[in-house]
């Protein structure tokens, strides 16, 4: 039997009527002759509520219990989806991660897949079940504890199942009808893309476009999964949505293909650090050990007069998620107290956002940075930190200018039109 993976995100299973609507889409594919693996998220808002309960109960929570709690939202929707399908005379059953069993690492709240054995689900298809409804976002560790894959992880569950079961396609049903040139909630000029290259989608996702979890795109790229994003609220067919595919399969090639943003960033600066070999290691080592995800880094070397003797000093600036500032501060203050690093001051700016432009065309075109900086300057947006790679340029700016910057860049690179 040909097999499809269909994933429904939180807003697509937000209540019983929406679960019905999603189940209708599944039934249609079964009638077309497919076996279907359905991956479900928790009802929208549920995971946030569960995270809130954990944080209220225990601020420095045990990550294993965090996972036990926050994974539970998906158990509810998996069962409800299976029941809804049964009511429609579609033979279906639900699977929690451990029942498959979806084996993951024991990195709680950020676990990675180790393996997805097919036997149990294949046996049920062989018995005549047409649909396996699998709870997204969760798995089981080698120690037998429930794990979760990080926020947005159901996308990754879907792609991993598509790879493990050699699915014809992995369809991600969500509340927008595809991948756009930027978040359509930020500008009405955002344009839906028919196709996007894996690498561009990977950059957009990792720079904040939450339409797909970064890891899901990585897996799709590695295992060559035909990955599609489409609307759960519209009638759809084989041509709907956006296909994430190889660069070679794309005709359109703009230099910049999308703008991404990440709202909750922070910038921290260690003021007047002695400039000597090993100083970066002494700073970023403790941060890594404390689990701080450092993103951009800049260092400004200058000279300082120490009573007649001139020494080289540096200001070291880095960015990290805003909710990790307290942890970063503690790690750096502890390192200072232990004599491992010396600095005069530690300044944090928690009102910044990151805006990025992405495009594989940048590999062969100069001038993208200049266009970007000019567009931001024209709107009076000050750039605090810059980072570039082969196919992206990111800037850190004041958060209050984030929407404005996204719109300005979307205009500057003429993303509203296809050519
Ligand atoms: P789900 O609950 O279905 O997983 P998410 O909320 O995780 O849905 O992701 C869908 C959202 O991603 C959209 O509602 C949209 O606001 C946002 N988004 C951000 N960037 C983009 C983009 N470039 N294209 C489409 N959607 C985007
Ligand atoms: N429910 C989880 C979350 O909100 C996983 C997902 O929806 O993909 O992050
Ligand atoms: Mg999502």
Short mmCIF file of C-alpha atoms and ligand atoms in Angstrom, two decimals:
data_model
loop_
_atom_site.label_atom_id
_atom_site.label_comp_id
_atom_site.label_asym_id
_atom_site.label_seq_id
_atom_site.Cartn_x
_atom_site.Cartn_y
_atom_site.Cartn_z
CA UNK A 1 0.00 0.00 0.00
CA UNK A 2 1.29 3.50 -0.69
CA UNK A 3 1.61 5.46 2.52
CA UNK A 4 1.18 9.12 3.43
CA UNK A 5 2.12 11.00 6.57
CA UNK A 6 -0.32 13.79 7.47
CA UNK A 7 0.54 16.12 10.37
CA UNK A 8 -1.98 18.46 11.99
CA UNK A 9 -0.69 21.34 14.12
CA UNK A 10 -2.28 22.86 17.20
CA UNK A 11 -4.77 25.21 15.54
CA UNK A 12 -5.83 22.41 13.19
CA UNK A 13 -6.94 20.25 16.15
CA UNK A 14 -7.97 23.12 18.46
CA UNK A 15 -11.44 21.71 19.18
CA UNK A 16 -13.67 18.77 18.29
CA UNK A 17 -15.00 20.43 15.13
CA UNK A 18 -11.47 20.99 13.84
CA UNK A 19 -10.52 17.42 14.66
CA UNK A 20 -13.55 16.34 12.60
CA UNK A 21 -12.40 18.54 9.74
CA UNK A 22 -8.88 17.07 9.89
CA UNK A 23 -10.28 13.54 10.08
CA UNK A 24 -12.27 14.20 6.89
CA UNK A 25 -9.02 15.00 5.11
CA UNK A 26 -7.51 11.76 6.39
CA UNK A 27 -10.57 9.76 5.32
CA UNK A 28 -10.29 11.21 1.80
CA UNK A 29 -6.73 9.92 1.47
CA UNK A 30 -7.76 6.49 2.78
CA UNK A 31 -10.50 6.40 0.13
CA UNK A 32 -7.83 7.19 -2.47
CA UNK A 33 -6.04 4.00 -1.42
CA UNK A 34 -3.44 5.21 1.05
CA UNK A 35 -2.47 3.87 4.43
CA UNK A 36 -2.01 6.96 6.56
CA UNK A 37 0.14 7.83 9.54
CA UNK A 38 -1.41 10.87 11.21
CA UNK A 39 0.79 12.92 13.52
CA UNK A 40 -1.07 15.25 15.87
CA UNK A 41 -0.02 18.21 17.99
CA UNK A 42 -1.73 19.19 21.23
CA UNK A 43 -4.76 21.48 20.93
CA UNK A 44 -3.50 25.04 20.42
CA UNK A 45 -2.50 26.74 23.67
CA UNK A 46 -2.39 23.44 25.55
CA UNK A 47 1.38 22.98 25.55
CA UNK A 48 1.88 26.57 26.75
CA UNK A 49 -0.57 25.95 29.57
CA UNK A 50 1.24 22.76 30.59
CA UNK A 51 4.63 24.51 30.50
CA UNK A 52 3.16 27.26 32.70
CA UNK A 53 1.91 24.73 35.24
CA UNK A 54 5.34 23.10 35.44
CA UNK A 55 7.11 26.47 35.91
CA UNK A 56 4.66 27.53 38.61
CA UNK A 57 5.05 24.27 40.47
CA UNK A 58 8.82 24.08 40.26
CA UNK A 59 10.91 26.94 38.83
CA UNK A 60 14.05 24.80 38.55
CA UNK A 61 12.07 21.80 37.40
CA UNK A 62 13.28 18.24 36.87
CA UNK A 63 13.35 18.01 33.06
CA UNK A 64 12.07 14.42 33.13
CA UNK A 65 8.89 15.48 34.89
CA UNK A 66 8.59 18.53 32.61
CA UNK A 67 8.51 16.12 29.67
CA UNK A 68 6.01 13.84 31.42
CA UNK A 69 3.66 16.80 31.81
CA UNK A 70 4.12 18.73 28.56
CA UNK A 71 3.93 15.64 26.32
CA UNK A 72 0.43 14.88 27.59
CA UNK A 73 -1.41 17.34 25.33
CA UNK A 74 -0.64 15.17 22.30
CA UNK A 75 -2.02 12.05 24.02
CA UNK A 76 -5.45 13.67 24.18
CA UNK A 77 -5.60 14.69 20.53
CA UNK A 78 -4.24 11.32 19.34
CA UNK A 79 -7.02 9.47 21.13
CA UNK A 80 -9.69 11.92 19.99
CA UNK A 81 -8.50 11.73 16.38
CA UNK A 82 -8.62 7.91 16.45
CA UNK A 83 -12.14 8.00 17.93
CA UNK A 84 -13.29 10.53 15.33
CA UNK A 85 -11.95 8.35 12.50
CA UNK A 86 -13.62 5.27 13.98
CA UNK A 87 -16.92 7.16 14.02
CA UNK A 88 -16.38 7.76 10.29
CA UNK A 89 -15.87 3.99 9.76
CA UNK A 90 -12.14 4.40 9.18
CA UNK A 91 -10.21 1.67 11.05
CA UNK A 92 -7.78 3.68 13.19
CA UNK A 93 -5.96 3.45 16.50
CA UNK A 94 -3.80 5.84 18.49
CA UNK A 95 -0.16 5.40 19.45
CA UNK A 96 1.70 7.25 22.18
CA UNK A 97 5.42 7.57 21.52
CA UNK A 98 6.48 4.78 23.89
CA UNK A 99 4.01 2.35 22.32
CA UNK A 100 5.61 2.55 18.87
CA UNK A 101 8.22 2.77 20.50
CA UNK A 102 9.77 6.04 19.30
CA UNK A 103 13.28 5.79 20.73
CA UNK A 104 15.08 9.04 21.49
CA UNK A 105 18.13 10.30 23.34
CA UNK A 106 17.64 11.23 26.98
CA UNK A 107 18.21 14.98 26.35
CA UNK A 108 14.92 15.93 27.98
CA UNK A 109 12.97 18.76 26.33
CA UNK A 110 15.36 18.65 23.36
CA UNK A 111 15.56 14.92 22.60
CA UNK A 112 16.60 13.53 19.22
CA UNK A 113 15.39 10.41 17.48
CA UNK A 114 17.45 7.26 17.79
CA UNK A 115 15.09 4.93 15.94
CA UNK A 116 11.51 4.37 14.92
CA UNK A 117 10.95 0.61 14.61
CA UNK A 118 8.19 -0.19 12.10
CA UNK A 119 7.10 -3.61 13.32
CA UNK A 120 4.22 -2.72 15.62
CA UNK A 121 2.53 -0.27 13.28
CA UNK A 122 3.15 -2.45 10.20
CA UNK A 123 1.51 -5.36 12.03
CA UNK A 124 -1.61 -3.26 12.62
CA UNK A 125 -1.76 -2.15 8.98
CA UNK A 126 -1.49 -5.84 8.05
CA UNK A 127 -4.48 -6.57 10.32
CA UNK A 128 -6.57 -4.10 8.36
CA UNK A 129 -6.11 -0.82 10.21
CA UNK A 130 -5.93 2.02 7.70
CA UNK A 131 -4.70 4.79 9.97
CA UNK A 132 -2.12 4.98 12.76
CA UNK A 133 -2.61 8.17 14.77
CA UNK A 134 0.68 8.98 16.50
CA UNK A 135 1.13 11.57 19.24
CA UNK A 136 3.70 14.07 17.95
CA UNK A 137 6.48 15.76 19.94
CA UNK A 138 7.28 12.79 22.22
CA UNK A 139 9.34 9.64 22.56
CA UNK A 140 10.95 7.40 25.14
CA UNK A 141 14.56 7.51 26.36
CA UNK A 142 16.91 4.53 26.75
CA UNK A 143 16.12 4.82 30.49
CA UNK A 144 12.44 4.33 29.76
CA UNK A 145 11.41 7.93 30.54
CA UNK A 146 9.09 10.03 28.38
CA UNK A 147 10.96 12.65 26.34
CA UNK A 148 9.95 15.61 24.17
CA UNK A 149 11.64 17.00 21.07
CA UNK A 150 11.55 20.75 21.70
CA UNK A 151 8.79 23.22 20.84
CA UNK A 152 7.27 22.63 17.43
CA UNK A 153 8.59 19.06 17.55
CA UNK A 154 5.56 17.40 15.98
CA UNK A 155 6.85 18.57 12.59
CA UNK A 156 9.96 16.52 13.24
CA UNK A 157 7.93 13.50 14.35
CA UNK A 158 6.08 13.70 11.03
CA UNK A 159 9.20 13.85 8.88
CA UNK A 160 10.89 11.08 10.88
CA UNK A 161 7.89 8.79 10.31
CA UNK A 162 7.82 9.67 6.62
CA UNK A 163 11.48 8.63 6.39
CA UNK A 164 11.07 5.47 8.49
CA UNK A 165 8.00 4.29 6.54
CA UNK A 166 9.19 5.48 3.09
CA UNK A 167 6.06 7.61 2.75
CA UNK A 168 5.14 9.00 -0.64
CA UNK A 169 4.94 12.45 0.97
CA UNK A 170 4.84 14.21 4.32
CA UNK A 171 2.01 16.76 4.43
CA UNK A 172 2.17 19.38 7.20
CA UNK A 173 -1.32 20.82 7.66
CA UNK A 174 -1.32 24.15 9.45
CA UNK A 175 -3.11 27.50 9.76
CA UNK A 176 -1.44 29.10 6.72
CA UNK A 177 -1.66 27.73 3.18
CA UNK A 178 2.08 27.36 2.68
CA UNK A 179 5.49 28.87 3.27
CA UNK A 180 5.57 32.59 2.53
CA UNK A 181 8.33 35.06 1.73
CA UNK A 182 7.88 36.17 5.32
CA UNK A 183 5.38 35.60 8.12
CA UNK A 184 2.04 36.65 6.55
CA UNK A 185 1.02 37.97 9.98
CA UNK A 186 3.67 40.70 9.70
CA UNK A 187 2.90 41.96 6.21
CA UNK A 188 0.01 41.43 3.83
CA UNK A 189 2.54 41.71 1.02
CA UNK A 190 4.03 38.32 1.95
CA UNK A 191 3.80 35.99 -1.04
CA UNK A 192 3.20 32.26 -0.93
CA UNK A 193 5.97 30.19 -2.48
CA UNK A 194 5.09 27.14 -4.59
CA UNK A 195 8.47 25.61 -3.85
CA UNK A 196 11.35 26.35 -1.53
CA UNK A 197 14.77 24.70 -1.36
CA UNK A 198 15.58 22.60 1.71
CA UNK A 199 18.56 24.80 2.51
CA UNK A 200 16.56 28.02 2.40
CA UNK A 201 13.80 26.52 4.50
CA UNK A 202 16.41 25.30 6.96
CA UNK A 203 17.84 28.81 7.36
CA UNK A 204 14.41 30.44 7.59
CA UNK A 205 13.32 27.93 10.24
CA UNK A 206 16.48 28.26 12.29
CA UNK A 207 16.24 32.07 12.10
CA UNK A 208 12.74 32.05 13.54
CA UNK A 209 10.13 31.16 10.88
CA UNK A 210 8.20 28.75 13.05
CA UNK A 211 6.10 27.28 10.25
CA UNK A 212 8.43 24.23 10.37
CA UNK A 213 10.70 23.11 13.19
CA UNK A 214 14.34 23.37 12.07
CA UNK A 215 15.10 19.76 12.84
CA UNK A 216 12.23 18.56 10.63
CA UNK A 217 13.77 20.31 7.63
CA UNK A 218 17.18 18.83 8.46
CA UNK A 219 15.70 15.33 8.50
CA UNK A 220 13.71 15.90 5.30
CA UNK A 221 16.87 17.06 3.56
CA UNK A 222 18.92 14.14 4.82
CA UNK A 223 16.35 11.46 3.93
CA UNK A 224 14.97 13.14 0.84
CA UNK A 225 11.43 13.33 2.18
CA UNK A 226 8.94 15.14 -0.05
CA UNK A 227 7.78 17.70 2.46
CA UNK A 228 4.76 19.89 1.88
CA UNK A 229 3.14 22.66 3.96
CA UNK A 230 -0.55 23.33 3.36
CA UNK A 231 -3.74 24.63 4.94
CA UNK A 232 -5.99 22.47 7.07
CA UNK A 233 -8.82 24.98 6.64
CA UNK A 234 -9.08 24.93 2.85
CA UNK A 235 -9.88 22.32 0.26
CA UNK A 236 -6.55 21.03 -0.95
CA UNK A 237 -5.25 18.74 -3.69
CA UNK A 238 -1.87 17.47 -4.91
CA UNK A 239 -0.85 20.94 -6.10
CA UNK A 240 -1.74 22.90 -2.96
CA UNK A 241 0.67 24.45 -0.53
CA UNK A 242 4.44 24.75 -0.68
CA UNK A 243 6.78 21.90 -1.55
CA UNK A 244 10.14 21.86 0.22
CA UNK A 245 12.51 20.30 -2.30
CA UNK A 246 15.94 20.27 -3.92
CA UNK A 247 17.36 23.51 -5.21
CA UNK A 248 17.53 21.99 -8.73
CA UNK A 249 13.75 21.58 -8.86
CA UNK A 250 13.13 25.30 -8.51
CA UNK A 251 12.72 27.64 -11.46
CA UNK A 252 12.31 30.91 -9.59
CA UNK A 253 15.56 32.16 -8.26
CA UNK A 254 15.59 35.47 -6.51
CA UNK A 255 18.74 36.50 -4.74
CA UNK A 256 16.81 36.77 -1.48
CA UNK A 257 13.86 34.45 -1.06
CA UNK A 258 12.64 35.21 2.43
CA UNK A 259 12.80 37.35 5.56
CA UNK A 260 12.70 35.75 9.02
CA UNK A 261 12.58 37.23 12.48
CA UNK A 262 13.09 36.10 16.02
CA UNK A 263 11.44 38.28 18.60
CA UNK A 264 12.84 37.08 21.90
CA UNK A 265 16.54 37.76 21.69
CA UNK A 266 18.90 39.43 24.13
CA UNK A 267 22.30 41.04 23.74
CA UNK A 268 24.92 40.81 26.48
CA UNK A 269 28.24 42.64 26.59
CA UNK A 270 31.24 41.97 28.77
CA UNK A 271 32.90 45.34 29.07
CA UNK A 272 36.70 45.66 29.12
CA UNK A 273 37.93 42.10 29.02
CA UNK A 274 41.64 41.56 28.86
CA UNK A 275 42.60 40.66 25.29
CA UNK A 276 44.76 37.54 25.39
CA UNK A 277 44.73 34.06 23.86
CA UNK A 278 42.14 31.85 25.54
CA UNK A 279 39.80 34.62 26.66
CA UNK A 280 36.98 33.63 24.29
CA UNK A 281 37.23 30.05 25.47
CA UNK A 282 37.15 31.21 29.08
CA UNK A 283 33.89 33.11 28.41
CA UNK A 284 32.02 30.77 26.11
CA UNK A 285 33.04 27.56 27.87
CA UNK A 286 31.04 28.34 31.04
CA UNK A 287 28.12 29.62 28.94
CA UNK A 288 28.00 26.35 27.01
CA UNK A 289 28.17 24.35 30.23
CA UNK A 290 25.24 26.36 31.58
CA UNK A 291 23.23 25.44 28.47
CA UNK A 292 23.10 28.98 27.05
CA UNK A 293 22.51 28.98 23.28
CA UNK A 294 24.89 31.69 22.13
CA UNK A 295 24.10 32.91 18.64
CA UNK A 296 25.92 36.01 17.34
CA UNK A 297 29.31 37.08 18.71
CA UNK A 298 31.27 40.30 18.17
CA UNK A 299 34.48 41.46 19.74
CA UNK A 300 35.79 45.04 19.68
CA UNK A 301 39.43 45.34 20.52
CA UNK A 302 40.78 48.64 21.85
CA UNK A 303 43.62 49.91 23.96
CA UNK A 304 43.43 50.90 27.57
CA UNK A 305 45.87 52.93 29.58
CA UNK A 306 46.67 51.22 32.87
CA UNK A 307 48.65 53.95 34.66
CA UNK A 308 51.17 54.51 31.89
CA UNK A 309 51.09 50.93 30.57
CA UNK A 310 48.94 50.34 27.45
CA UNK A 311 47.17 47.00 27.29
CA UNK A 312 44.83 45.55 24.69
CA UNK A 313 41.31 45.06 25.95
CA UNK A 314 38.15 43.92 24.25
CA UNK A 315 34.42 44.27 24.66
CA UNK A 316 32.80 40.92 23.98
CA UNK A 317 29.17 41.02 22.85
CA UNK A 318 26.98 38.01 22.21
CA UNK A 319 23.28 37.28 21.71
CA UNK A 320 21.16 34.53 23.23
CA UNK A 321 17.44 33.81 23.81
CA UNK A 322 16.00 36.35 26.23
CA UNK A 323 14.87 33.67 28.68
CA UNK A 324 18.49 32.53 29.10
CA UNK A 325 19.88 35.89 30.28
CA UNK A 326 19.67 35.05 33.97
CA UNK A 327 21.46 31.77 33.41
CA UNK A 328 24.14 33.45 31.27
CA UNK A 329 24.69 36.16 33.89
CA UNK A 330 25.11 33.60 36.65
CA UNK A 331 27.59 31.54 34.61
CA UNK A 332 29.71 34.63 33.84
CA UNK A 333 29.58 36.02 37.37
CA UNK A 334 30.58 32.63 38.77
CA UNK A 335 33.49 32.45 36.32
CA UNK A 336 34.58 35.95 37.37
CA UNK A 337 34.34 35.08 41.05
CA UNK A 338 36.46 31.98 40.43
CA UNK A 339 39.12 34.13 38.71
CA UNK A 340 38.64 32.43 35.33
CA UNK A 341 37.73 35.69 33.56
CA UNK A 342 38.07 39.40 34.30
CA UNK A 343 35.78 42.14 33.07
CA UNK A 344 34.64 45.55 34.32
CA UNK A 345 30.93 45.24 33.70
CA UNK A 346 28.27 42.95 32.27
CA UNK A 347 25.51 44.77 30.42
CA UNK A 348 22.38 43.09 29.09
CA UNK A 349 19.87 44.46 26.62
CA UNK A 350 16.71 42.38 26.65
CA UNK A 351 14.73 44.47 24.14
CA UNK A 352 16.23 43.26 20.91
CA UNK A 353 15.07 41.13 18.01
CA UNK A 354 16.86 39.44 15.15
CA UNK A 355 15.84 40.00 11.54
CA UNK A 356 17.41 37.99 8.73
CA UNK A 357 17.30 37.75 4.96
CA UNK A 358 17.86 34.33 3.38
CA UNK A 359 18.55 33.19 -0.17
CA UNK A 360 20.73 30.71 -2.01
CA UNK A 361 21.20 33.39 -4.69
CA UNK A 362 23.47 35.24 -2.24
CA UNK A 363 26.22 32.72 -2.99
CA UNK A 364 26.73 34.31 -6.38
CA UNK A 365 25.50 37.88 -5.88
CA UNK A 366 27.31 40.71 -4.18
CA UNK A 367 25.57 43.71 -2.67
CA UNK A 368 22.88 42.03 -0.60
CA UNK A 369 24.31 43.33 2.66
CA UNK A 370 24.54 46.87 1.27
CA UNK A 371 20.90 46.78 0.12
CA UNK A 372 19.82 45.43 3.49
CA UNK A 373 21.70 48.04 5.54
CA UNK A 374 20.50 50.87 3.28
CA UNK A 375 16.88 49.80 3.65
CA UNK A 376 17.18 49.70 7.44
CA UNK A 377 18.96 53.06 7.53
CA UNK A 378 16.24 54.65 5.40
CA UNK A 379 13.74 53.71 8.11
CA UNK A 380 16.01 54.90 10.89
CA UNK A 381 16.62 51.40 12.27
CA UNK A 382 19.93 51.13 14.08
CA UNK A 383 21.86 47.86 13.70
CA UNK A 384 23.44 46.54 16.88
CA UNK A 385 25.08 43.32 15.71
CA UNK A 386 25.56 41.75 12.28
CA UNK A 387 26.16 38.11 11.39
CA UNK A 388 26.49 36.56 7.96
CA UNK A 389 26.85 33.15 6.41
CA UNK A 390 26.84 31.89 2.84
CA UNK A 391 23.09 32.26 2.36
CA UNK A 392 21.91 34.60 5.12
CA UNK A 393 22.51 37.97 6.74
CA UNK A 394 21.14 38.63 10.23
CA UNK A 395 20.99 41.83 12.23
CA UNK A 396 20.11 42.49 15.82
CA UNK A 397 17.92 45.58 16.28
CA UNK A 398 15.63 47.16 18.88
CA UNK A 399 12.55 44.97 19.21
CA UNK A 400 10.17 47.88 18.68
CA UNK A 401 11.43 48.18 15.08
CA UNK A 402 11.09 44.49 14.26
CA UNK A 403 7.88 44.62 12.20
CA UNK A 404 9.05 47.76 10.44
CA UNK A 405 12.38 46.15 9.55
CA UNK A 406 10.72 43.00 8.19
CA UNK A 407 8.43 45.11 6.01
CA UNK A 408 11.26 47.35 4.82
CA UNK A 409 13.40 44.37 3.82
CA UNK A 410 10.49 42.63 2.13
CA UNK A 411 10.07 45.78 0.02
CA UNK A 412 13.78 46.34 -0.56
CA UNK A 413 14.23 42.86 -2.07
CA UNK A 414 10.92 43.10 -3.99
CA UNK A 415 9.67 39.84 -2.52
CA UNK A 416 6.05 40.71 -3.24
CA UNK A 417 6.56 39.75 -6.87
CA UNK A 418 7.94 36.51 -8.24
CA UNK A 419 10.45 38.07 -10.67
P1 LIG B 1 1.20 24.60 13.87
O1 LIG B 1 0.47 24.79 15.15
O2 LIG B 1 0.32 24.13 12.76
O3 LIG B 1 2.44 23.80 14.02
P2 LIG B 1 2.77 27.06 13.91
O4 LIG B 1 2.11 28.17 14.64
O5 LIG B 1 3.84 26.31 14.58
O6 LIG B 1 1.62 26.07 13.39
O7 LIG B 1 3.35 27.60 12.51
C1 LIG B 1 2.52 28.30 11.62
C2 LIG B 1 2.75 29.80 11.75
O8 LIG B 1 4.07 30.11 11.32
C3 LIG B 1 1.87 30.66 10.88
O9 LIG B 1 0.64 30.91 11.49
C4 LIG B 1 2.71 31.91 10.66
O10 LIG B 1 2.29 32.99 11.48
C5 LIG B 1 4.10 31.50 11.09
N1 LIG B 1 5.13 31.81 10.09
C6 LIG B 1 6.31 32.42 10.34
N2 LIG B 1 7.02 32.59 9.23
C7 LIG B 1 6.29 32.07 8.22
C8 LIG B 1 6.51 31.94 6.80
N3 LIG B 1 7.63 32.37 6.22
N4 LIG B 1 5.53 31.35 6.06
C9 LIG B 1 4.42 30.91 6.64
N5 LIG B 1 4.16 31.00 7.96
C10 LIG B 1 5.07 31.57 8.76
N1 LIG B 2 2.62 20.84 21.07
C1 LIG B 2 4.03 21.08 20.92
C2 LIG B 2 4.31 22.57 20.95
O1 LIG B 2 3.40 23.37 21.08
C3 LIG B 2 4.60 20.44 19.71
C4 LIG B 2 4.03 20.91 18.40
O2 LIG B 2 2.92 21.45 18.34
O3 LIG B 2 4.68 20.70 17.39
O4 LIG B 2 5.44 22.95 20.88
MG1 LIG B 3 4.38 24.28 14.70
#
